Amino acid sequence: NAGVTQTPKFQVLKTGQSMTLQCAQDMNHEYMSWYRQDPGMGLRLIHYSVGAGITDQGEVPNGYNVSRSTTEDFPLRLLSAAPSQTSVYFCASSLRLPSSGNTIYFGEGSWLTVV
Amino acid sequence: AQSVAQPEDQVNVAEGNPLTVKCTYSVSGNPYLFWYVQYPNRGLQFLLKYITGDNLVKGSYGFEAEFNKSQTSFHLKKPSALVSDSALYFCAVPRAVNDYKLSFGAGTTVTVRA
C-alpha cells in the first residue's frame, strides 16, 4: 500500500547542477503532477500529466522538465539548478480529475536546497 | 477561478477542547471541497472531502467537516483535540470545472497545548 513514493527525501545541489526527482504511484492513477511549496507562496503547480505520454505546464514550469513514459512514473528534472529552486517538492496523483470529486494523493515530499 | 480562504493563520487550543479550523469557498455550481493536513517535514495527507449528500462529512483521525451552503463554509472540526493534532491544515477546491489543479487556502497552523 505504497501510494505515491518520492525520492530522494533530501538533496543539496550546487548551482548549475542537474538532477531528477523520482515519483512513482502504484494506484493506477491517470493524473500525476508536481507541486512546489514555498513559505508565503502556498502550493504551486509545476507540471502535470493526464496520462502516459501526455504532459503539460502548470503555473511555474520554467527550469523544470517532465516526462510520462509509463502510468506509474512521473520524474521531475531540474535542468540547471538555481538558488530560486530551493523548495519542497511534492508529487501527487489522482484517479481522475479532482473537479469530479476525485482525491489527489501526495507524496512525502523532497526537500531541495540549491547552494 | 474557484477558490477557498482560510481566515485564521493560527489556531491555539488546549488538549481535550474542541478544535475548529475555518474555511470559506467561492465556487460556481456544486462544490467539491477537500481538507488536508501536513505534519512537520511530511507530505500533505488527505483528511476528508465533500462531494454531495450529508452536510456533515467524517474523515480520518476523528476529524469531521460541516458543509454550509448558505454561509459558503466548510469548517473542519474535532470534538476533542490531541497534542498530536498540531500541524498545518489546508482547505482546497478544484481550480475550475474540468481542471486538474487544486486551489489551496493559505493554511492554518494548529497548536494544541498539553
Short mmCIF file of C-alpha atoms in Angstrom, two decimals:
data_model
loop_
_atom_site.label_atom_id
_atom_site.label_comp_id
_atom_site.label_asym_id
_atom_site.label_seq_id
_atom_site.Cartn_x
_atom_site.Cartn_y
_atom_site.Cartn_z
CA ASN A 1 0.00 0.00 0.00
CA ALA A 2 2.77 2.42 -1.01
CA GLY A 3 0.66 5.18 -2.61
CA VAL A 4 2.85 7.96 -4.01
CA THR A 5 6.56 7.44 -3.47
CA GLN A 6 9.13 10.20 -3.94
CA THR A 7 12.91 10.06 -3.84
CA PRO A 8 15.17 11.49 -2.60
CA LYS A 9 13.78 12.95 0.62
CA PHE A 10 16.61 15.48 0.97
CA GLN A 11 19.10 16.79 -1.58
CA VAL A 12 21.66 19.56 -1.72
CA LEU A 13 22.75 20.74 -5.15
CA LYS A 14 25.26 23.24 -6.41
CA THR A 15 24.10 25.97 -8.76
CA GLY A 16 24.17 24.70 -12.32
CA GLN A 17 23.91 21.03 -11.46
CA SER A 18 21.08 18.93 -12.81
CA MET A 19 19.12 16.25 -11.04
CA THR A 20 15.96 14.20 -11.23
CA LEU A 21 13.32 13.83 -8.55
CA GLN A 22 11.67 10.47 -8.87
CA CYS A 23 7.97 9.84 -8.36
CA ALA A 24 6.03 6.61 -8.62
CA GLN A 25 2.47 5.65 -7.78
CA ASP A 26 1.01 2.19 -7.53
CA MET A 27 -2.68 3.11 -7.66
CA ASN A 28 -3.05 3.08 -11.46
CA HIS A 29 -3.92 6.77 -11.41
CA GLU A 30 -4.26 8.65 -14.67
CA TYR A 31 -3.31 12.04 -13.33
CA MET A 32 0.04 12.96 -11.84
CA SER A 33 1.58 16.30 -11.03
CA TRP A 34 4.41 18.12 -9.33
CA TYR A 35 3.93 21.00 -6.91
CA ARG A 36 6.42 23.13 -5.08
CA GLN A 37 5.76 24.59 -1.66
CA ASP A 38 7.39 27.83 -0.58
CA PRO A 39 6.78 29.97 2.51
CA GLY A 40 4.11 32.57 1.82
CA MET A 41 3.50 31.21 -1.68
CA GLY A 42 1.47 28.13 -0.90
CA LEU A 43 1.49 25.19 -3.28
CA ARG A 44 2.19 25.98 -6.91
CA LEU A 45 1.75 23.57 -9.79
CA ILE A 46 4.90 22.96 -11.84
CA HIS A 47 3.86 20.33 -14.41
CA TYR A 48 1.14 17.78 -14.71
CA SER A 49 0.20 14.75 -16.77
CA VAL A 50 -3.19 13.36 -17.70
CA GLY A 51 -1.82 10.03 -18.84
CA ALA A 52 1.20 8.20 -20.23
CA GLY A 53 2.81 10.23 -22.99
CA ILE A 54 0.89 13.42 -22.15
CA THR A 55 2.31 16.28 -20.10
CA ASP A 56 1.54 19.96 -19.75
CA GLN A 57 2.83 23.01 -17.95
CA GLY A 58 1.46 24.34 -14.72
CA GLU A 59 1.97 27.74 -13.11
CA VAL A 60 5.75 27.68 -12.65
CA PRO A 61 7.29 25.37 -15.28
CA ASN A 62 10.47 27.27 -16.10
CA GLY A 63 13.64 25.37 -15.24
CA TYR A 64 11.87 22.04 -14.97
CA ASN A 65 11.22 19.20 -17.35
CA VAL A 66 8.96 16.16 -17.07
CA SER A 67 8.08 13.04 -18.99
CA ARG A 68 5.50 10.30 -18.52
CA SER A 69 6.61 7.15 -20.26
CA THR A 70 4.55 4.87 -18.01
CA THR A 71 1.38 5.27 -15.96
CA GLU A 72 3.34 4.70 -12.74
CA ASP A 73 6.28 7.10 -13.06
CA PHE A 74 6.50 10.86 -13.39
CA PRO A 75 10.04 12.16 -12.83
CA LEU A 76 10.83 15.85 -12.47
CA ARG A 77 14.13 17.08 -13.91
CA LEU A 78 15.92 20.21 -12.85
CA LEU A 79 17.93 21.20 -15.89
CA SER A 80 20.38 23.67 -14.32
CA ALA A 81 19.67 24.23 -10.66
CA ALA A 82 19.33 27.77 -9.34
CA PRO A 83 19.00 29.01 -5.74
CA SER A 84 15.42 30.08 -6.58
CA GLN A 85 14.60 26.39 -6.94
CA THR A 86 15.30 25.77 -3.28
CA SER A 87 11.95 24.45 -2.16
CA VAL A 88 9.94 21.47 -1.05
CA TYR A 89 8.62 19.43 -3.95
CA PHE A 90 5.54 17.25 -3.85
CA CYS A 91 4.44 14.69 -6.35
CA ALA A 92 0.73 13.95 -6.45
CA SER A 93 -1.69 11.67 -8.25
CA SER A 94 -5.41 11.08 -8.63
CA LEU A 95 -7.54 8.59 -10.50
CA ARG A 96 -9.43 11.26 -12.39
CA LEU A 97 -10.00 14.99 -12.17
CA PRO A 98 -10.49 16.43 -8.67
CA SER A 99 -13.19 18.59 -10.25
CA SER A 100 -15.15 15.34 -10.45
CA GLY A 101 -14.61 14.76 -6.76
CA ASN A 102 -11.55 12.53 -7.05
CA THR A 103 -8.98 12.83 -4.29
CA ILE A 104 -5.43 13.95 -5.01
CA TYR A 105 -2.87 11.97 -3.02
CA PHE A 106 0.51 13.48 -2.24
CA GLY A 107 3.94 12.01 -1.72
CA GLU A 108 6.04 12.68 1.37
CA GLY A 109 7.98 15.48 -0.26
CA SER A 110 11.53 16.16 -1.41
CA TRP A 111 13.46 18.92 0.34
CA LEU A 112 15.84 20.50 -2.16
CA THR A 113 18.49 23.09 -1.35
CA VAL A 114 20.48 24.76 -4.11
CA VAL A 115 23.66 26.49 -2.95
CA ALA B 1 -11.50 30.56 -10.87
CA GLN B 2 -12.81 28.78 -7.82
CA SER B 3 -11.06 29.48 -4.55
CA VAL B 4 -11.03 28.94 -0.82
CA ALA B 5 -9.98 31.17 2.04
CA GLN B 6 -8.76 30.29 5.49
CA PRO B 7 -9.28 33.38 7.62
CA GLU B 8 -7.07 32.28 10.52
CA ASP B 9 -3.31 31.84 10.23
CA GLN B 10 -3.12 30.17 13.61
CA VAL B 11 -5.43 28.36 15.97
CA ASN B 12 -4.41 27.53 19.52
CA VAL B 13 -6.41 25.18 21.71
CA ALA B 14 -5.89 23.18 24.85
CA GLU B 15 -5.83 19.42 24.65
CA GLY B 16 -9.29 17.99 25.15
CA ASN B 17 -11.05 21.11 23.91
CA PRO B 18 -12.96 21.31 20.62
CA LEU B 19 -10.96 22.30 17.58
CA THR B 20 -12.34 24.25 14.63
CA VAL B 21 -10.41 25.30 11.54
CA LYS B 22 -12.33 27.65 9.28
CA CYS B 23 -12.64 27.61 5.50
CA THR B 24 -14.89 29.57 3.18
CA TYR B 25 -15.27 28.90 -0.51
CA SER B 26 -16.13 30.64 -3.74
CA VAL B 27 -17.31 28.28 -6.46
CA SER B 28 -19.69 28.09 -9.35
CA GLY B 29 -22.12 25.22 -9.20
CA ASN B 30 -21.77 22.31 -6.81
CA PRO B 31 -18.52 22.43 -4.87
CA TYR B 32 -16.07 19.65 -4.27
CA LEU B 33 -14.12 20.58 -1.14
CA PHE B 34 -11.12 18.92 0.45
CA TRP B 35 -9.17 19.11 3.70
CA TYR B 36 -5.53 18.11 4.01
CA VAL B 37 -3.14 18.05 6.96
CA GLN B 38 0.62 18.49 6.84
CA TYR B 39 2.76 17.40 9.76
CA PRO B 40 6.29 18.85 10.08
CA ASN B 41 8.60 17.60 7.35
CA ARG B 42 5.86 15.42 5.90
CA GLY B 43 3.66 15.45 2.85
CA LEU B 44 0.02 16.50 2.67
CA GLN B 45 -2.32 13.85 3.96
CA PHE B 46 -5.91 13.70 2.81
CA LEU B 47 -8.40 14.07 5.68
CA LEU B 48 -11.83 14.26 4.08
CA LYS B 49 -13.85 15.68 1.23
CA TYR B 50 -17.33 16.91 0.45
CA ILE B 51 -18.91 15.81 -2.78
CA THR B 52 -22.63 15.77 -2.20
CA GLY B 53 -25.15 14.49 0.29
CA ASP B 54 -24.82 14.86 4.05
CA ASN B 55 -23.58 18.21 5.20
CA LEU B 56 -21.51 16.58 7.94
CA VAL B 57 -18.57 14.68 6.50
CA LYS B 58 -16.50 12.33 8.63
CA GLY B 59 -12.83 11.75 7.90
CA SER B 60 -9.59 10.40 9.25
CA TYR B 61 -8.18 10.77 12.78
CA GLY B 62 -11.56 11.72 14.27
CA PHE B 63 -11.98 14.85 12.13
CA GLU B 64 -15.22 15.95 10.57
CA ALA B 65 -16.27 18.91 8.49
CA GLU B 66 -19.54 20.73 8.17
CA PHE B 67 -20.64 21.97 4.76
CA ASN B 68 -22.83 25.08 4.95
CA LYS B 69 -24.14 26.27 1.62
CA SER B 70 -25.78 29.44 2.91
CA GLN B 71 -22.57 30.58 4.58
CA THR B 72 -20.32 29.11 1.85
CA SER B 73 -18.23 27.47 4.53
CA PHE B 74 -16.60 24.10 5.08
CA HIS B 75 -15.16 24.22 8.59
CA LEU B 76 -13.03 21.37 9.91
CA LYS B 77 -13.82 20.18 13.42
CA LYS B 78 -12.66 17.77 16.04
CA PRO B 79 -14.61 17.37 19.29
CA SER B 80 -11.56 16.76 21.48
CA ALA B 81 -8.15 17.90 20.24
CA LEU B 82 -4.93 16.00 20.87
CA VAL B 83 -1.38 17.36 21.08
CA SER B 84 -0.63 15.17 18.07
CA ASP B 85 -3.15 17.19 16.02
CA SER B 86 -0.67 20.08 15.97
CA ALA B 87 0.02 20.59 12.28
CA LEU B 88 -0.69 22.75 9.24
CA TYR B 89 -4.17 22.36 7.76
CA PHE B 90 -5.20 23.21 4.22
CA CYS B 91 -8.61 23.58 2.68
CA ALA B 92 -8.76 23.05 -1.11
CA VAL B 93 -11.13 23.22 -4.06
CA PRO B 94 -10.66 22.36 -7.75
CA ARG B 95 -9.49 25.50 -9.51
CA ALA B 96 -12.20 25.19 -12.15
CA VAL B 97 -14.58 22.74 -13.74
CA ASN B 98 -12.60 20.08 -15.64
CA ASP B 99 -9.38 21.29 -14.07
CA TYR B 100 -6.73 19.08 -12.57
CA LYS B 101 -5.31 21.63 -10.19
CA LEU B 102 -6.47 22.21 -6.67
CA SER B 103 -6.57 25.73 -5.29
CA PHE B 104 -5.37 25.66 -1.71
CA GLY B 105 -6.04 28.03 1.10
CA ALA B 106 -3.06 29.68 2.75
CA GLY B 107 -3.12 27.15 5.55
CA THR B 108 -3.88 27.31 9.25
CA THR B 109 -1.31 26.28 11.82
CA VAL B 110 -2.93 24.43 14.69
CA THR B 111 -1.16 24.21 18.02
CA VAL B 112 -2.65 22.02 20.71
CA ARG B 113 -1.10 22.60 24.11
CA ALA B 114 -0.98 19.93 26.76
#
